[in-house]
PDB file of C-alpha atoms in Angstrom:
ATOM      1  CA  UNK A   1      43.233 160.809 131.008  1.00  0.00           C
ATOM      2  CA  UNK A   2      44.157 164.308 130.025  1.00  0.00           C
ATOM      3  CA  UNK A   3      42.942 166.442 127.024  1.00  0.00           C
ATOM      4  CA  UNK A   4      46.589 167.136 126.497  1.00  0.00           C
ATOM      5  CA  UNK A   5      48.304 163.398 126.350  1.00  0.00           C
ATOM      6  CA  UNK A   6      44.762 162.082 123.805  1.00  0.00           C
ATOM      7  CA  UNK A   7      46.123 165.282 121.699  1.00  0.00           C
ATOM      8  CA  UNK A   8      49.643 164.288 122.045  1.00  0.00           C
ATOM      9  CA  UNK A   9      49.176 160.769 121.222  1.00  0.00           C
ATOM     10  CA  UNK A  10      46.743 162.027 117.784  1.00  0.00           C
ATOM     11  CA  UNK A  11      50.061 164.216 117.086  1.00  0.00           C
ATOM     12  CA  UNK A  12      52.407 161.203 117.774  1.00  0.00           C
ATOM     13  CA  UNK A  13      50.822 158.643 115.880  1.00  0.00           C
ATOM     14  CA  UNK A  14      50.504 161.221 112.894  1.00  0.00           C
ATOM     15  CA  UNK A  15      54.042 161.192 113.221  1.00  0.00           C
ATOM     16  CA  UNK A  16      54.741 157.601 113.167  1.00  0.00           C
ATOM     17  CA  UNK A  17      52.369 155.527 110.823  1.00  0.00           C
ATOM     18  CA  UNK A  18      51.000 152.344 111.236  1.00  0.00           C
ATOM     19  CA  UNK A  19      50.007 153.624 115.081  1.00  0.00           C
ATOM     20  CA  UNK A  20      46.834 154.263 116.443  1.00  0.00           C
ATOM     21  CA  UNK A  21      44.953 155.924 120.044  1.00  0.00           C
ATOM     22  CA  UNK A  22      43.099 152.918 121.291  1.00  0.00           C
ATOM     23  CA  UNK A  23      40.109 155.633 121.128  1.00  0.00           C
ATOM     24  CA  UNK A  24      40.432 155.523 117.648  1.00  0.00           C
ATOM     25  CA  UNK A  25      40.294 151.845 117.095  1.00  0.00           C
ATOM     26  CA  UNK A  26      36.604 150.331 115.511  1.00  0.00           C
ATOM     27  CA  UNK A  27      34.575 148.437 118.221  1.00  0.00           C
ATOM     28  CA  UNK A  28      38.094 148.563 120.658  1.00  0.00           C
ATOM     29  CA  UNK A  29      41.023 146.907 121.162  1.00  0.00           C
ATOM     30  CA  UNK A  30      39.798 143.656 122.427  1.00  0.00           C
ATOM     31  CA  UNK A  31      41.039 141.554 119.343  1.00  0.00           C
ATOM     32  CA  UNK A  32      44.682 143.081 119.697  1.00  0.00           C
ATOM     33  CA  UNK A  33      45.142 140.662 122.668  1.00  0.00           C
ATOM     34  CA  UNK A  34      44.951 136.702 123.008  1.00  0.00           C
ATOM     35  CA  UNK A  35      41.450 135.270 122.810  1.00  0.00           C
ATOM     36  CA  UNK A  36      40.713 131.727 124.059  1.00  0.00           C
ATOM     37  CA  UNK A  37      40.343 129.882 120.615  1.00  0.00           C
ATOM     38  CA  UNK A  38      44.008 131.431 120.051  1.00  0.00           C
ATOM     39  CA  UNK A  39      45.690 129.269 123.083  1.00  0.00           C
ATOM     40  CA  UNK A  40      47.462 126.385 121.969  1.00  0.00           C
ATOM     41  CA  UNK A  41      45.901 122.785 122.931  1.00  0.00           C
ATOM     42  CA  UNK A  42      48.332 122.364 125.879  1.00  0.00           C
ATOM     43  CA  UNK A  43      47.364 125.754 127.536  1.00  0.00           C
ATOM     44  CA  UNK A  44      43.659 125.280 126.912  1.00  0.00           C
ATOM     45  CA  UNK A  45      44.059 122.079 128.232  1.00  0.00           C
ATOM     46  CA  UNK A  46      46.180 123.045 131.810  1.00  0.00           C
ATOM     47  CA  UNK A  47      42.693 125.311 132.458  1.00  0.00           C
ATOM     48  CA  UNK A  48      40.308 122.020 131.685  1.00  0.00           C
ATOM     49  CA  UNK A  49      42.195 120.487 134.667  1.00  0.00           C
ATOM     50  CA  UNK A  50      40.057 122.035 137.202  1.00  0.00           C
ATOM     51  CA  UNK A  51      37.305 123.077 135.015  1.00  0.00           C
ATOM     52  CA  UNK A  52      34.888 121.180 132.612  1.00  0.00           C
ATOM     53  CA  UNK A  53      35.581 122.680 129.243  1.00  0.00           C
ATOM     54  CA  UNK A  54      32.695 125.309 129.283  1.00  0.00           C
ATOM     55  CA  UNK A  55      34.231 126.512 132.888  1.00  0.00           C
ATOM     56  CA  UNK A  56      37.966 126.353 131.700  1.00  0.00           C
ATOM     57  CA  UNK A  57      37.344 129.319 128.912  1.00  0.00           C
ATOM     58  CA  UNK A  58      34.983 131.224 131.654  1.00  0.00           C
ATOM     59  CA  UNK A  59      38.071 130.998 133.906  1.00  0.00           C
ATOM     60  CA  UNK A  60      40.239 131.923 131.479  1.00  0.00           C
ATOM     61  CA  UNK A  61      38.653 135.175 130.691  1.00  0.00           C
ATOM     62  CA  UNK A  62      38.315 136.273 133.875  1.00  0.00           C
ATOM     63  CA  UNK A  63      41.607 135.246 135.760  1.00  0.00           C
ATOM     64  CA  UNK A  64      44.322 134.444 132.608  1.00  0.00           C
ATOM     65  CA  UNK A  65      46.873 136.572 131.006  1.00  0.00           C
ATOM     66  CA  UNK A  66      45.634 138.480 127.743  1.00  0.00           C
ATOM     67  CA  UNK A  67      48.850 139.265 126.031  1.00  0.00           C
ATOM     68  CA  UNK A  68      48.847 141.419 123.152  1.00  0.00           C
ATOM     69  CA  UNK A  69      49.721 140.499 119.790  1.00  0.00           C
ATOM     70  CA  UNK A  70      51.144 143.978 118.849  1.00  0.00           C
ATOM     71  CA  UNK A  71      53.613 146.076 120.026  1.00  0.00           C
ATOM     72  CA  UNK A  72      51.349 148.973 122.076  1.00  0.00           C
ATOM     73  CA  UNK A  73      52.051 151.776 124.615  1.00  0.00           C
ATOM     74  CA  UNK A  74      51.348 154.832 126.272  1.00  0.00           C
ATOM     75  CA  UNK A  75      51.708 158.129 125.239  1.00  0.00           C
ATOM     76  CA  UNK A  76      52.195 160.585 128.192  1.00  0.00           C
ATOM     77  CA  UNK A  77      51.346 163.843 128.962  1.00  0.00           C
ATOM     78  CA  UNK A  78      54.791 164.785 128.238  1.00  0.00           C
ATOM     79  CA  UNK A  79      54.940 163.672 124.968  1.00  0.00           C
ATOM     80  CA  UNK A  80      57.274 160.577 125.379  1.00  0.00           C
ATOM     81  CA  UNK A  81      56.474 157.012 124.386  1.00  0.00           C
ATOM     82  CA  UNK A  82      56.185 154.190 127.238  1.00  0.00           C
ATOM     83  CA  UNK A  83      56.130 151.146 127.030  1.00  0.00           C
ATOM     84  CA  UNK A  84      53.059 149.681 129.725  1.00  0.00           C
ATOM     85  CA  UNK A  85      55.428 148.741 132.235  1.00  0.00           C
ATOM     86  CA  UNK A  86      57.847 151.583 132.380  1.00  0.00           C
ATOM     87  CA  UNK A  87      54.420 153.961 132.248  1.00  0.00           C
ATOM     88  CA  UNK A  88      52.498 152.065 135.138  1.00  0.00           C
ATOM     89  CA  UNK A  89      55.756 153.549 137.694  1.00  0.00           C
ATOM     90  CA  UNK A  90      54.444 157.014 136.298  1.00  0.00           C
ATOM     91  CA  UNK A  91      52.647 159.708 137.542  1.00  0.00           C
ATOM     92  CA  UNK A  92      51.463 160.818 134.352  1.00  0.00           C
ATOM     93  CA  UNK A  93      48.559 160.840 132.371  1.00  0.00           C
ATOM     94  CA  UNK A  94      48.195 158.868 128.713  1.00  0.00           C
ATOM     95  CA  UNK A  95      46.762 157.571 125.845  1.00  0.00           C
ATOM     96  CA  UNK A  96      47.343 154.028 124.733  1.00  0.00           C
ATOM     97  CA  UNK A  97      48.680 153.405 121.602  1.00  0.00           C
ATOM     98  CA  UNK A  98      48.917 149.856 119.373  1.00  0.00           C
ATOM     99  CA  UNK A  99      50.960 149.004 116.360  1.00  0.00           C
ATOM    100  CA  UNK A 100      48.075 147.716 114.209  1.00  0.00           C
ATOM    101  CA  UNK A 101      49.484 147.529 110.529  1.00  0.00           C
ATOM    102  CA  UNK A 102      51.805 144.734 111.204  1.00  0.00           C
ATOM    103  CA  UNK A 103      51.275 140.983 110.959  1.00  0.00           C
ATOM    104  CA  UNK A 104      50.092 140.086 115.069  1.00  0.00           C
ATOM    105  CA  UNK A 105      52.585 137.720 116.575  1.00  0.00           C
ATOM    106  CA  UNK A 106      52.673 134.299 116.882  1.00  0.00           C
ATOM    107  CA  UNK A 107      49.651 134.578 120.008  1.00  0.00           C
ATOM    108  CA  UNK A 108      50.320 131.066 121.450  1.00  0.00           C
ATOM    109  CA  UNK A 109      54.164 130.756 121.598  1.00  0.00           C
ATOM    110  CA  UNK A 110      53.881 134.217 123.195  1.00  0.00           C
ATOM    111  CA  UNK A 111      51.359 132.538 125.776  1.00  0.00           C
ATOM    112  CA  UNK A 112      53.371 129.491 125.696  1.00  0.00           C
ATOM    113  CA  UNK A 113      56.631 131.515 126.713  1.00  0.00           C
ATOM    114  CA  UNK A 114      54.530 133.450 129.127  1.00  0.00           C
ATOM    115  CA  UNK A 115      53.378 130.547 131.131  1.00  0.00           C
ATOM    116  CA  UNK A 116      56.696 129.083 131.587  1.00  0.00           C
ATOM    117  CA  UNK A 117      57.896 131.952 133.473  1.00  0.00           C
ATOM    118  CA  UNK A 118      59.762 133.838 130.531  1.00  0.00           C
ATOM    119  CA  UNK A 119      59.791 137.611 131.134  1.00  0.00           C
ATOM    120  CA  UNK A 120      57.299 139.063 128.610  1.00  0.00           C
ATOM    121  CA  UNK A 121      55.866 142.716 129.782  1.00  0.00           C
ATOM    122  CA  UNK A 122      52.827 142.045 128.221  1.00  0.00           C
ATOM    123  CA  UNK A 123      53.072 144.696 125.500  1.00  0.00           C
ATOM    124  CA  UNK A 124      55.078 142.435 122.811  1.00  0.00           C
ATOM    125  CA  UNK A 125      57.608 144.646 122.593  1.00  0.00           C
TER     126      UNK A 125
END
């Protein structure tokens, strides 16, 4: 990541409040997306299929779908906001950015939605 888009982004979220560089988030971003204990029963429950319960979360964490619960993006080098997917076709260096003074979604419908083949872009937006 460039000096230029983490400077940017600082400038950018200035600019729009309630926004913050993932770099400037306490102990990272990790609780921003869907944690196990958040799945609904159902969703925990299609992992225990193949798993014993212990397994099912370890498999989970490594192979499942951690959608955030708050709109987020990328600020690029350019200055322009991005959402993840539109940014990943770039050639551009960035800073993510998260919406963190808003209530999170609801995490499991999102997961819910997500597993039943709605389109979701994994940003919340």
């Amino acid at each position: 990541m460039g000096y230029k888009a983490a400077e940017l982004a600082s400038e950018w979220c200035h600019a729009n409040p309630g926004w913050q560089r993932i770099c400037d988030i306490g102990n990272g971003a990790e609780h921003l997306y869907l944690q196990w204990e958040e799945l609904s029963a159902k969703a925990r429950r299609e992992w225990g299929s193949d798993f014993d319960e212990h397994g099912a979360k370890e498999a989970w964490e490594e192979f499942g779908k951690k959608i955030c619960k708050v709109h987020n993006g990328f600020i690029a080098e350019d200055g322009q906001f991005y959402t993840t997917n539109d940014f990943l076709g770039l050639s551009l260096n960035g800073m993510m950015v998260f919406k963190t003074d808003v209530a999170q979604t609801d995490e499991a419908e999102q997961y819910d939605a997500y597993t039943k083949g709605a389109k979701t872009n994994g940003s919340c937006n």
